[in-house]
XYZ file of C-alpha atoms in Angstrom:
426
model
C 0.000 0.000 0.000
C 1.891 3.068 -1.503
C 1.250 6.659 -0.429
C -1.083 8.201 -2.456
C -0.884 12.100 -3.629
C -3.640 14.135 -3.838
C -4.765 17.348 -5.785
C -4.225 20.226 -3.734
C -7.066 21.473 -2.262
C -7.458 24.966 -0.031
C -9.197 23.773 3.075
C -11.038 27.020 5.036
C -10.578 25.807 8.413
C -11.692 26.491 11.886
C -9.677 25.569 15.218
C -11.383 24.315 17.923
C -10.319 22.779 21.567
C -11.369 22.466 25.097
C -9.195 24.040 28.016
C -9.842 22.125 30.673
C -7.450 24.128 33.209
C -5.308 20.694 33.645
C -2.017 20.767 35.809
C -0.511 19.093 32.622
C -0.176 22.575 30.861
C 1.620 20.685 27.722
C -1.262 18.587 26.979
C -4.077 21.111 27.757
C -5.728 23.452 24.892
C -4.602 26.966 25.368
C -4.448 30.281 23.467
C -0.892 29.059 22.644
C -1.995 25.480 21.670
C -4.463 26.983 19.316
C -1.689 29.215 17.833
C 0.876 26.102 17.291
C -2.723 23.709 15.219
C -2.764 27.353 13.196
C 0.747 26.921 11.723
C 0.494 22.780 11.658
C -2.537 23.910 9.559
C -0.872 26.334 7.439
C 1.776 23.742 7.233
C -1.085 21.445 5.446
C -1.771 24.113 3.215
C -5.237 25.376 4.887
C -6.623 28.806 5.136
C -7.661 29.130 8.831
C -10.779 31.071 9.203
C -11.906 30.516 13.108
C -10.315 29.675 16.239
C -13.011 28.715 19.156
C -11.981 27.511 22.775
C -14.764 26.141 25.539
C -13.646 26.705 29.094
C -14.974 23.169 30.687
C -13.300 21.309 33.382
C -14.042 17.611 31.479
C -14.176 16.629 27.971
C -17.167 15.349 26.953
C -16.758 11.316 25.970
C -19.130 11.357 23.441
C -18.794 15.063 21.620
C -15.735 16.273 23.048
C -17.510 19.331 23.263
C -20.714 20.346 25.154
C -24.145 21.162 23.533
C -24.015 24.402 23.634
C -20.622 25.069 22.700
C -21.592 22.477 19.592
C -23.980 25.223 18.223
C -21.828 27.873 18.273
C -19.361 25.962 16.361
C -21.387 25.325 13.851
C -23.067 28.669 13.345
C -19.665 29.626 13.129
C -18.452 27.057 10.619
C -21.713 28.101 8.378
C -21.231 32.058 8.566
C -17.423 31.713 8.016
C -17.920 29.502 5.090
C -15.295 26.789 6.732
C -15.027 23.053 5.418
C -13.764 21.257 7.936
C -12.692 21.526 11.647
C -9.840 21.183 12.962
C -9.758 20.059 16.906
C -6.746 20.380 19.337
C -6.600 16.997 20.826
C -6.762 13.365 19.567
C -10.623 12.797 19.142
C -12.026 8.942 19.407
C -13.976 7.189 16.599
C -17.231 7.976 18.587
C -16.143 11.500 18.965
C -15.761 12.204 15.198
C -18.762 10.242 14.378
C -20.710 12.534 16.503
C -18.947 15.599 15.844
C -19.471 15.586 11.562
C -23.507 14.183 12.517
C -23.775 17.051 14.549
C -21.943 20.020 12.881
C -22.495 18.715 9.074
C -18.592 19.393 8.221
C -15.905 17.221 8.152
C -13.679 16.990 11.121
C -10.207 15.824 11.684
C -8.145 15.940 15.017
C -4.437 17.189 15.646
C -3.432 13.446 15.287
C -4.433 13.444 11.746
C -3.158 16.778 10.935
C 0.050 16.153 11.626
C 0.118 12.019 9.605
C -1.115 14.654 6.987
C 2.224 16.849 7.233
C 4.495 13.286 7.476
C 2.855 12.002 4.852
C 3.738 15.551 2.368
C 7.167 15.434 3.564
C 7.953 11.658 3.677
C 10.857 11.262 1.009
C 12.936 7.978 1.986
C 11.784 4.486 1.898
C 12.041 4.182 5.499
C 9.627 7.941 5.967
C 7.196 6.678 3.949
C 7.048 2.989 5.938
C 6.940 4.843 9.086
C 3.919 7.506 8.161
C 2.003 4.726 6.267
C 2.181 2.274 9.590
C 1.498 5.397 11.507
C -1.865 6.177 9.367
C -3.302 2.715 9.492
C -2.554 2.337 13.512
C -4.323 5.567 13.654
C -7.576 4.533 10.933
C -7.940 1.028 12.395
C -10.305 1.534 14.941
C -11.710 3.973 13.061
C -13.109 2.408 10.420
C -16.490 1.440 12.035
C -18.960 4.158 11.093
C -16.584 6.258 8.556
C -18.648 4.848 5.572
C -19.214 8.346 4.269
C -15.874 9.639 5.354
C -14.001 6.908 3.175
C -15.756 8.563 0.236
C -13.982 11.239 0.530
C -10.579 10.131 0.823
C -7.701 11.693 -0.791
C -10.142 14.914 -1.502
C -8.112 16.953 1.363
C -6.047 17.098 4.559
C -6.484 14.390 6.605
C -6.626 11.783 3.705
C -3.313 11.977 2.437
C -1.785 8.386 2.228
C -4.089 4.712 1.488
C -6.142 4.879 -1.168
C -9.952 4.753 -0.660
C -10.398 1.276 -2.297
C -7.977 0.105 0.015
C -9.484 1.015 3.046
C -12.493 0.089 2.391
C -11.366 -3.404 2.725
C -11.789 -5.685 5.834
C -9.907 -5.084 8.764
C -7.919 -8.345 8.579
C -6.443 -6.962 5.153
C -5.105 -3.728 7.449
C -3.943 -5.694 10.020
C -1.791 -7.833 7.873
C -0.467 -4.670 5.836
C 0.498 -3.027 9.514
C 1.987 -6.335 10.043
C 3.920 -6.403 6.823
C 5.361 -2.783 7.530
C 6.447 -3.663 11.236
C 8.268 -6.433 9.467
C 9.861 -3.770 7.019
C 10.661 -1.879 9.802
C 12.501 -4.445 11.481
C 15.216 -4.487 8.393
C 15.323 -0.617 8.236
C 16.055 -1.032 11.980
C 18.967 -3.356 11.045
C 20.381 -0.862 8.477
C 20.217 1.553 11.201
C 22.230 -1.109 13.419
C 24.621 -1.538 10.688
C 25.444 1.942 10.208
C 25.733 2.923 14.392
C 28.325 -0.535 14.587
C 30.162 1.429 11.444
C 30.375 4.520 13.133
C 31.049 2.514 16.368
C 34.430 0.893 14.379
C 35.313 4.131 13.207
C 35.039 5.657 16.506
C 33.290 7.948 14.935
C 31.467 9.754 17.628
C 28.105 10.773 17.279
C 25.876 14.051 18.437
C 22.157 13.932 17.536
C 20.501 17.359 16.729
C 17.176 17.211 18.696
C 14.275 19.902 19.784
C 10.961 21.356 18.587
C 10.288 21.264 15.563
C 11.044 24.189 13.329
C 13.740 25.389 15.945
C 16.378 25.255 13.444
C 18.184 22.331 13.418
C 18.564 21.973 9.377
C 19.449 25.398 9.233
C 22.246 24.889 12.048
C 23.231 21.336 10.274
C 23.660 23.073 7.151
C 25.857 26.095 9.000
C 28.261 23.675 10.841
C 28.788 20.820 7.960
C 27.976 22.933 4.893
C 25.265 20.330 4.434
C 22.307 21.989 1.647
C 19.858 19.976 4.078
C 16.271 21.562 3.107
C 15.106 23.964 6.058
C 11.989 25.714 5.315
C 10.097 28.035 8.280
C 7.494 25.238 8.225
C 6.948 22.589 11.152
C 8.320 19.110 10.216
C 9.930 20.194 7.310
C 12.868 17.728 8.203
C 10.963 14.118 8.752
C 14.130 11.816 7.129
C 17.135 11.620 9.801
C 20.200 13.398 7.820
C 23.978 12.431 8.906
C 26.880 14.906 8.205
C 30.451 14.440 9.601
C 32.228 17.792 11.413
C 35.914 18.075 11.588
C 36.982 20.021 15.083
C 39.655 22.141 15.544
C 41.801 19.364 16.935
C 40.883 16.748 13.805
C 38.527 14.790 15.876
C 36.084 13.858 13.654
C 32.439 13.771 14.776
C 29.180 13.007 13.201
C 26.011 15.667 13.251
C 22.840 13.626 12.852
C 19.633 15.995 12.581
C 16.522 14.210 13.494
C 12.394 14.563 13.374
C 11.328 17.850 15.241
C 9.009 16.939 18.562
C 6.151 18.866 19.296
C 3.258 18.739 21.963
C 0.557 16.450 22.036
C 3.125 14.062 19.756
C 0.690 11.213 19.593
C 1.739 7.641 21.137
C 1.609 5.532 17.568
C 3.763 8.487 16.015
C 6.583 7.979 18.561
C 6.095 4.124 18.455
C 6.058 3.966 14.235
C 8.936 6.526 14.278
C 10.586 4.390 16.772
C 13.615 3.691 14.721
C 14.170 7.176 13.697
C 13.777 8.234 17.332
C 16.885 6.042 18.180
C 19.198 7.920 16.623
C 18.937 10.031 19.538
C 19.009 7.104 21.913
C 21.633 5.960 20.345
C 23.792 8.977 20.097
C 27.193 9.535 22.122
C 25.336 13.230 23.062
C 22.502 15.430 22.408
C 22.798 19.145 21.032
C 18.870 20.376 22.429
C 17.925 23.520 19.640
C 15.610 25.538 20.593
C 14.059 28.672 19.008
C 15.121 31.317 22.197
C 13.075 34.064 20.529
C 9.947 32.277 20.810
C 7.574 33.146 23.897
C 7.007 29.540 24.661
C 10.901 28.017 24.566
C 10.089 27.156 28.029
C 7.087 24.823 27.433
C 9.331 23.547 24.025
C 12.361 22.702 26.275
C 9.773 21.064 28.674
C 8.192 18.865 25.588
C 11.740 17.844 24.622
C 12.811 16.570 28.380
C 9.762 14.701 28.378
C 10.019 13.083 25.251
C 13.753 12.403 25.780
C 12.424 10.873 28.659
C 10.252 8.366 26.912
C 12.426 6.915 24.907
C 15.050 6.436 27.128
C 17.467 9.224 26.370
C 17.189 11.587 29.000
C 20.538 11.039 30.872
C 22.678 11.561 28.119
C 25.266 14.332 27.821
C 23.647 17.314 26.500
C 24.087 20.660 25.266
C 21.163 23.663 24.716
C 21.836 25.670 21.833
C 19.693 28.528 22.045
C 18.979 29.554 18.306
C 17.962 32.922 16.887
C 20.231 34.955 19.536
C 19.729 38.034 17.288
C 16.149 38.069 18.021
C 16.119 37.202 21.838
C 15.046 39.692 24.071
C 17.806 41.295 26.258
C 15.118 40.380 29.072
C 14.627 37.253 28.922
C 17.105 35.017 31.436
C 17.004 31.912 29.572
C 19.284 30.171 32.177
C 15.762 29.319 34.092
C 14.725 27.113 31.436
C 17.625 25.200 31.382
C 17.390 22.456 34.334
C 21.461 22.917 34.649
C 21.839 21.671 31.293
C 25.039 24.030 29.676
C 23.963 26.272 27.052
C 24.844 28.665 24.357
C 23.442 31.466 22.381
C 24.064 31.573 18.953
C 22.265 32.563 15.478
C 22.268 29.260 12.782
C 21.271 31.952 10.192
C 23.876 34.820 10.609
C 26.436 32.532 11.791
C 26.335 34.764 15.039
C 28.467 33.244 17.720
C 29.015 30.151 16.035
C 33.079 29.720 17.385
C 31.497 29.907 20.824
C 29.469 26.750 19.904
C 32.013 24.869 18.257
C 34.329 25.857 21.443
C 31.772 23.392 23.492
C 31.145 21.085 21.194
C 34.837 20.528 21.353
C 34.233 20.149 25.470
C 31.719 17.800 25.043
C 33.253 15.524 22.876
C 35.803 13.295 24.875
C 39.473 13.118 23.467
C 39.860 17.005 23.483
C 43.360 17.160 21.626
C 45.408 20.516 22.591
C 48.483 21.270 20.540
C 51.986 20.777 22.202
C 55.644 20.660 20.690
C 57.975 18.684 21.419
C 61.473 17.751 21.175
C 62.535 14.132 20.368
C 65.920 13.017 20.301
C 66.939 11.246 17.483
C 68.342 8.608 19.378
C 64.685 7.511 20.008
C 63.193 7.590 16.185
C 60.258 5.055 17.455
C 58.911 8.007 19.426
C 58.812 9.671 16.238
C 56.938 6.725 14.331
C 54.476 6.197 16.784
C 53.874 10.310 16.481
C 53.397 9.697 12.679
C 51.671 6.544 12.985
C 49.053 7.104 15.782
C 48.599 11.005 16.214
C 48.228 14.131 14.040
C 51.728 16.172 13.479
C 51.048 19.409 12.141
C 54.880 20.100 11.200
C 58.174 18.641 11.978
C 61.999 20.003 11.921
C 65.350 19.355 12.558
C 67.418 20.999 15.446
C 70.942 20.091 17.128
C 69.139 18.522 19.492
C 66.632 16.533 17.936
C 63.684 16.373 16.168
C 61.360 19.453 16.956
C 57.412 18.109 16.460
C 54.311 20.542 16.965
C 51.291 17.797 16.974
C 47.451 17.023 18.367
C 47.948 15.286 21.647
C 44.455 14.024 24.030
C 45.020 13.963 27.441
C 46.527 10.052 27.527
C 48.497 10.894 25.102
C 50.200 14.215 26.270
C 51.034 12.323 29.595
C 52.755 9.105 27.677
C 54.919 11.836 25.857
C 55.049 14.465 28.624
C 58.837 14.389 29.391
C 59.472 15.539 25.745
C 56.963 18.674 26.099
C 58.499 21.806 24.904
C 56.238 24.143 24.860
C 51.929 24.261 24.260
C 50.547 26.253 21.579
């Protein structure tokens, strides 16, 4: 079951969730919620029209909204000319049922919304796997009650992905096609293996670019490796995990992997179908945590990214916060409090601004910091010489009266096997 592409069709949208005043503030509906569905939906390509919030202290289990609020919404939807509603939270298969009855429009929840975005941006074998088996987990219990729904799929957001015919079929045929991708998955997941053990051999070692999405981690990728990854000022415009290798100051070599962007509300089959692009943090020697330090809610995005770090079993590696977009920060804002002790810098991916300062703690995090040292070997001992050549970096060489004058890259082991030759450090 390929994914399918559909005609592009302007949607005229209107946002709607319930704030229930929750202690969770992450997976509540507020103002800022709202704001973050507007720009998945603009994302999606739709016009948004309406934004409407109901202040109730419980969702309702069969409407998600109450009676009254149910009216309003669709007065609204009628007077603003909308097509379809977009809610805030994951709605059930009763919930939508009851929702396009009652308000005559078709509805879709955030869950969908963002398959819809994968789905557009899915390029690699191993995207489109992922998004497909993410769609069906999502449809399968679904599929009771969405006869006139399935009519109109691939006709606009929401649909993007199996074909109508193909859904239509019995459940047992969608089981064994989620089936069939987990099995794909399983042999991506052993490419993936494959390549970590290479990088493993080569000692290569390995920092995963992680944060919210549209934060700027392409942007930064592309600054530090001269990469020509795409980075767009759209959320998830990076789904396909991109590698790029970094030489340091010192030679080390590392590898800069830039990974899926998390956002709020990221729903439970997304993280479980994305499971083996997800590793490459877990998998990863450290973390480098972008965030967008311009935007008014890099607080709640730092929180989503500890908590999702969290559930896949990253959270105690080594880490670094790179605050992006330091050009645009606010000379107020002490973004040390959003930190959790974590180290930090401020830099700008874009202008390059404060980009040595970076690269100066990158090359603190990485173990094996090399520091340049000369040294003076006598050429009575030549196999101190060889072993220079053979096993370290010499960056020039020359002959005195008293022996052979070497300026090299030494780490910390090193420098101490060799220190009773030290001249002088650079």
């Amino acid at each position: 079951m390929e994914l399918k592409e559909n005609a592009n069709k302007i949607e005229r949208a209107v946002l709607a969730g319930v704030h229930t005043g929750s202690a969770d503030t992450l997976s509540d509906t507020t103002e800022e919620t709202l704001a973050e569905l507007a720009r998945l939906a603009d994302t999606a390509e739709a016009e948004v029209v309406g934004t409407m919030i109901q202040n109730k202290s419980a969702i309702e289990k069969a409407t998600y909204i109450g009676e009254g609020k149910m009216e309003e919404l669709k007065n609204a939807c009628a007077s603003l000319s909308a097509n379809l509603v977009i809610f805030d939270d994951e709605l059930s298969p009763m919930q939508i049922r009851n929702l396009e009855n009652a308000l005559n429009i078709r509805v879709i929840d955030r869950s969908m919304l963002i398959l819809d975005i994968f789905a557009r941006h899915a390029e690699s074998r191993e995207g489109k796997i992922q998004v497909e088996l993410a769609q069906l987990q999502y449809l399968l219990p679904r599929l009771t009650g969405m006869g006139s729904k399935l009519s109109r799929l691939g006709a606009g957001i929401g649909t993007r992905g199996p074909g109508e015919t193909k859904l239509e079929t019995d459940r047992r045929h969608i089981r064994r096609r989620i089936s069939h991708l987990k099995e794909e998955l399983v042999q991506v997941k052993k490419h993936r293996e494959l390549i970590r053990s290479r990088r493993k051999k080569e000692n290569r070692y390995v920092l995963a670019l992680v944060g919210y999405t549209n934060a700027g981690k392409s942007t930064l990728l592309n600054r530090l490796t001269g990469a020509e990854v795409l980075a767009q000022d759209k959320l998830f415009a990076t789904l396909d995990p991109t590698a790029r290798g970094l030489t340091l100051s010192d030679k080390r070599e590392v590898t800069l992997v830039d990974t899926v962007g998390f956002i709020r509300k990221l729903p439970h089959h997304l993280i479980e179908a994305f499971k083996s692009t997800l590793e490459e943090a877990v998998f990863a020697d450290a973390l480098l945590i972008v965030a967008d330090g311009a935007d008014d809610e890099v607080s709640a995005h730092l929180e989503v990214v500890f908590r999702l770090l969290g559930d896949i079993g990253a959270a105690e590696k080594p880490k670094l916060i790179v605050f992006n977009k330091s050009d645009e920060i606010c000379e107020q804002k002490n973004l040390a409090l959003f930190t959790k002790g974590v180290p930090y810098v401020e830099i700008s991916a874009k202008s390059g601004q404060n980009l040595g300062t970076l690269l100066e703690s990158i090359e603190n995090l990485v173990p094996g910091r090399k520091k340049q040292v000369a040294l003076l070997i006598p050429f009575a001992e030549g196999q101190v010489l060889s072993e220079l050549h053979g096993n370290h970096t010499v960056l020039s060489e020359d002959y005195t009266e008293n022996g052979t004058r070497v300026t090299c890259l030494l780490d910390a082991p090193a420098y101490a096997k060799f220190r009773n030759y030290v001249l002088e450090e650079a």
